Short mmCIF file of C-alpha atoms in Angstrom, two decimals:
data_model
loop_
_atom_site.label_atom_id
_atom_site.label_comp_id
_atom_site.label_asym_id
_atom_site.label_seq_id
_atom_site.Cartn_x
_atom_site.Cartn_y
_atom_site.Cartn_z
CA MET A 1 0.00 0.00 0.00
CA LYS A 2 1.26 3.47 -0.74
CA LYS A 3 2.19 5.77 2.11
CA LEU A 4 2.36 9.54 2.18
CA THR A 5 5.76 10.54 0.90
CA THR A 6 7.79 13.66 1.42
CA LYS A 7 7.53 14.37 -2.31
CA PHE A 8 3.74 14.19 -2.17
CA PHE A 9 3.69 16.45 0.87
CA ALA A 10 5.88 19.07 -0.76
CA LEU A 11 3.88 19.07 -3.99
CA ALA A 12 0.54 19.30 -2.22
CA LEU A 13 1.77 22.10 -0.03
CA VAL A 14 3.14 24.15 -2.91
CA ILE A 15 -0.05 23.72 -4.93
CA GLY A 16 -2.25 24.55 -1.94
CA LEU A 17 -0.33 27.66 -0.97
CA ALA A 18 -0.03 28.89 -4.53
CA SER A 19 -3.82 28.86 -4.92
CA CYS A 20 -4.44 31.11 -1.90
CA THR A 21 -3.94 34.74 -1.02
CA LYS A 22 -3.05 36.29 2.31
CA ASN A 23 -6.54 37.71 2.62
CA ASP A 24 -8.28 34.35 2.36
CA ASP A 25 -7.83 33.29 5.96
CA PRO A 26 -5.67 34.36 8.94
CA VAL A 27 -3.98 30.97 9.08
CA PHE A 28 -2.41 31.57 5.64
CA THR A 29 0.18 33.98 7.03
CA THR A 30 1.48 31.32 9.41
CA GLN A 31 1.67 28.50 6.86
CA VAL A 32 4.71 29.65 4.91
CA ASN A 33 6.55 30.20 8.18
CA MET A 34 5.46 26.77 9.41
CA THR A 35 6.71 25.10 6.23
CA ALA A 36 10.21 26.39 6.90
CA SER A 37 9.86 25.46 10.56
CA LEU A 38 8.98 21.86 9.67
CA ALA A 39 12.30 21.43 7.89
CA ALA A 40 14.14 22.93 10.85
CA ILE A 41 12.28 20.71 13.30
CA GLN A 42 13.02 17.59 11.25
CA GLN A 43 16.71 18.49 11.28
CA THR A 44 16.65 19.17 15.02
CA VAL A 45 14.88 15.87 15.69
CA SER A 46 17.61 14.02 13.82
CA ASN A 47 20.30 15.81 15.83
CA LEU A 48 18.76 15.22 19.26
CA PRO A 49 19.65 12.00 21.12
CA THR A 50 17.50 8.92 20.72
CA GLU A 51 15.96 8.29 24.13
CA THR A 52 14.00 5.40 25.59
CA LEU A 53 10.28 5.22 24.79
CA ASP A 54 7.92 3.17 26.93
CA ASP A 55 4.79 1.53 25.53
CA ALA A 56 2.54 4.41 26.57
CA GLU A 57 4.74 6.92 24.77
CA LYS A 58 4.84 4.78 21.63
CA ALA A 59 1.06 4.43 21.66
CA ARG A 60 0.62 8.20 21.94
CA ILE A 61 2.96 8.83 19.00
CA LEU A 62 1.05 6.45 16.73
CA PHE A 63 -2.30 7.81 17.86
CA ILE A 64 -1.34 11.43 17.22
CA ARG A 65 -0.05 10.52 13.75
CA GLU A 66 -3.48 9.12 12.82
CA GLU A 67 -5.35 11.90 14.60
CA GLU A 68 -3.61 14.42 12.37
CA LYS A 69 -4.74 12.38 9.35
CA LEU A 70 -8.29 12.52 10.73
CA ALA A 71 -8.14 16.33 10.74
CA TYR A 72 -6.71 16.36 7.22
CA ASP A 73 -9.35 13.98 5.89
CA VAL A 74 -12.32 15.77 7.46
CA TYR A 75 -11.16 19.17 6.25
CA GLN A 76 -10.63 17.83 2.73
CA THR A 77 -14.18 16.45 2.77
CA MET A 78 -15.57 19.77 4.02
CA PHE A 79 -13.74 21.56 1.21
CA ASP A 80 -15.28 19.19 -1.32
CA ILE A 81 -18.72 20.07 0.06
CA TYR A 82 -18.41 23.81 0.61
CA GLY A 83 -15.35 24.96 -1.35
CA VAL A 84 -14.32 27.60 1.22
CA ASN A 85 -10.67 28.46 1.56
CA VAL A 86 -10.24 27.67 5.24
CA PHE A 87 -10.85 24.00 4.43
CA GLN A 88 -8.18 24.17 1.76
CA ASN A 89 -5.60 26.17 3.71
CA ILE A 90 -5.64 24.29 7.00
CA PRO A 91 -5.16 20.79 5.51
CA ASN A 92 -1.81 22.02 4.21
CA SER A 93 -0.82 22.58 7.84
CA GLU A 94 -2.15 19.16 8.79
CA LEU A 95 0.17 17.62 6.19
CA SER A 96 3.12 19.23 7.96
CA HIS A 97 1.85 17.83 11.27
CA MET A 98 1.65 14.35 9.78
CA GLU A 99 5.16 14.65 8.37
CA ALA A 100 6.53 15.84 11.71
CA MET A 101 5.05 12.79 13.44
CA LEU A 102 6.41 10.52 10.71
CA THR A 103 9.88 11.89 11.46
CA ILE A 104 9.55 10.63 15.04
CA ILE A 105 8.11 7.29 13.92
CA LYS A 106 11.04 6.68 11.58
CA LYS A 107 13.63 7.78 14.12
CA TYR A 108 12.34 5.28 16.70
CA ASN A 109 11.67 2.51 14.17
CA LEU A 110 7.97 2.34 14.97
CA ILE A 111 5.40 0.88 12.60
CA ASP A 112 3.47 3.66 10.89
CA PRO A 113 -0.27 3.03 11.42
CA MET A 114 -1.12 4.76 8.15
CA GLU A 115 -1.06 1.76 5.87
CA THR A 116 -3.11 3.57 3.25
CA ASN A 117 -3.62 7.06 1.90
CA ALA A 118 -7.35 6.42 1.54
CA ARG A 119 -9.45 9.18 3.03
CA GLY A 120 -11.44 8.17 6.10
CA VAL A 121 -9.58 4.90 6.71
CA TYR A 122 -7.82 4.42 10.09
CA ALA A 123 -6.24 1.63 12.07
CA ASN A 124 -7.65 3.09 15.30
CA PRO A 125 -11.38 2.22 15.65
CA VAL A 126 -12.09 5.32 17.76
CA LEU A 127 -10.79 7.57 15.01
CA GLN A 128 -12.65 5.52 12.41
CA SER A 129 -15.94 6.15 14.20
CA LEU A 130 -15.10 9.79 14.85
CA TYR A 131 -14.48 10.47 11.16
CA THR A 132 -17.95 9.25 10.25
CA GLN A 133 -19.53 11.26 13.06
CA LEU A 134 -17.74 14.51 12.25
CA VAL A 135 -18.37 14.34 8.51
CA SER A 136 -22.05 13.72 9.19
CA GLN A 137 -22.21 16.75 11.49
CA GLY A 138 -20.33 18.93 9.01
CA ARG A 139 -22.71 18.15 6.17
CA VAL A 140 -25.56 19.94 7.96
CA SER A 141 -24.38 23.46 7.12
CA LEU A 142 -21.26 25.56 6.63
CA LEU A 143 -21.58 26.83 10.21
CA ALA A 144 -21.74 23.23 11.42
CA ALA A 145 -18.60 22.48 9.39
CA TYR A 146 -16.75 25.35 11.09
CA GLN A 147 -17.90 23.98 14.45
CA VAL A 148 -16.62 20.55 13.46
CA GLY A 149 -13.26 22.17 12.70
CA ALA A 150 -13.23 23.76 16.15
CA THR A 151 -14.11 20.40 17.70
CA ILE A 152 -11.21 18.67 15.94
CA GLU A 153 -8.73 21.31 17.11
CA ASP A 154 -10.23 21.20 20.61
CA LEU A 155 -9.59 17.44 20.67
CA ASP A 156 -6.12 17.77 19.15
CA ILE A 157 -5.01 20.31 21.75
CA SER A 158 -6.31 18.15 24.58
CA ASP A 159 -4.61 15.02 23.23
CA LEU A 160 -1.34 16.83 22.58
CA ASN A 161 -1.34 18.18 26.11
CA SER A 162 -1.94 14.65 27.43
CA SER A 163 0.86 13.35 25.22
CA LEU A 164 3.27 16.01 26.47
CA ALA A 165 2.47 14.92 30.01
CA VAL A 166 3.69 11.35 29.43
CA THR A 167 7.04 11.98 27.76
CA ASN A 168 10.31 13.70 28.63
CA ASN A 169 11.98 12.97 25.30
CA GLN A 170 13.31 16.22 23.87
CA ASP A 171 12.62 15.34 20.25
CA VAL A 172 9.09 14.08 20.84
CA ARG A 173 8.21 17.11 22.96
CA LEU A 174 9.56 19.41 20.25
CA VAL A 175 7.22 17.88 17.69
CA TYR A 176 4.22 17.92 20.03
CA ASP A 177 4.82 21.61 20.74
CA PHE A 178 4.98 22.28 16.99
CA LEU A 179 1.64 20.53 16.45
CA ASN A 180 0.05 22.22 19.45
CA LYS A 181 0.94 25.67 18.19
CA GLY A 182 -0.58 24.84 14.81
CA SER A 183 -3.75 23.50 16.42
CA ARG A 184 -4.17 26.67 18.47
CA ASN A 185 -3.87 28.73 15.29
CA HIS A 186 -6.44 26.54 13.56
CA MET A 187 -8.79 26.95 16.51
CA ARG A 188 -8.48 30.73 16.23
CA SER A 189 -9.26 30.57 12.52
CA PHE A 190 -12.30 28.34 12.89
CA TYR A 191 -13.66 30.36 15.79
CA LYS A 192 -13.38 33.57 13.76
CA ASN A 193 -15.45 31.95 11.02
CA ILE A 194 -17.98 30.70 13.56
CA LYS A 195 -18.41 34.22 14.94
CA ASN A 196 -18.75 35.63 11.43
CA TRP A 197 -21.76 33.33 11.02
CA ASN A 198 -23.16 34.45 14.40
CA GLY A 199 -22.52 30.99 15.75
CA THR A 200 -21.10 29.77 19.04
CA TYR A 201 -18.70 27.08 20.15
CA THR A 202 -18.35 25.58 23.62
CA PRO A 203 -15.16 23.54 24.17
CA VAL A 204 -15.63 19.85 24.84
CA TYR A 205 -12.10 18.61 25.52
CA ILE A 206 -10.16 21.59 26.87
CA THR A 207 -11.43 23.91 29.59
CA GLN A 208 -13.34 27.09 28.87
CA ALA A 209 -10.45 29.07 30.36
CA GLU A 210 -7.97 27.38 28.00
CA PHE A 211 -10.25 27.99 25.05
CA ASP A 212 -10.77 31.65 25.92
CA ALA A 213 -7.03 32.18 26.30
CA ILE A 214 -6.44 30.73 22.82
CA VAL A 215 -9.15 32.52 20.84
CA ASN A 216 -8.52 35.86 22.54
CA SER A 217 -4.83 35.86 21.63
CA ALA A 218 -3.03 36.50 18.36
CA MET A 219 -1.95 33.92 15.80
CA GLU A 220 1.36 32.35 16.82
CA ARG A 221 4.43 32.33 14.62
CA PHE A 222 6.62 29.26 14.24
#
């Protein structure tokens, strides 16, 4: 089965960025910076020492890798339905998240759970069920799709925080921090769109205080 390759990632990212303008969505201005940061992070990961990983840490790494694919797949599906730029821009970031996790997986000789590129197909049954649920919710309306985006980032931030709590490995923590910053930026972008549609979003996975701190602060640079 084919796996996502670095060549595919680079091509998709270039095409995606070339089709957008800075005025399309606030997250655009962070994407070019994040692309350069990914290369720097991959180099740093290779230079940092290889440390011991216990089973819990390994499980978190593999889960986060697939969770980032979940975000990518849902956003691609929402773009197919609605054609709005936020669902084209943000998946480019999710590709960089997936590649960052793959760097860790390769370094520690773990088995990549992404045996296929097929959209909506996951090794983890929880993520498999969640994909179906989120796509169904997003089909209701564009506002519902934006709220689904906020839900995904809400979940990602919570899971990344939990993952950070179970590892001291410098390289793994570096990648988790990279993903977390991206997820916070995505949350800001989705919440802005929700407000533009006079909608609301109540966090499910992080606290209200954490959510408020994120959406009331500026986009982060990488």
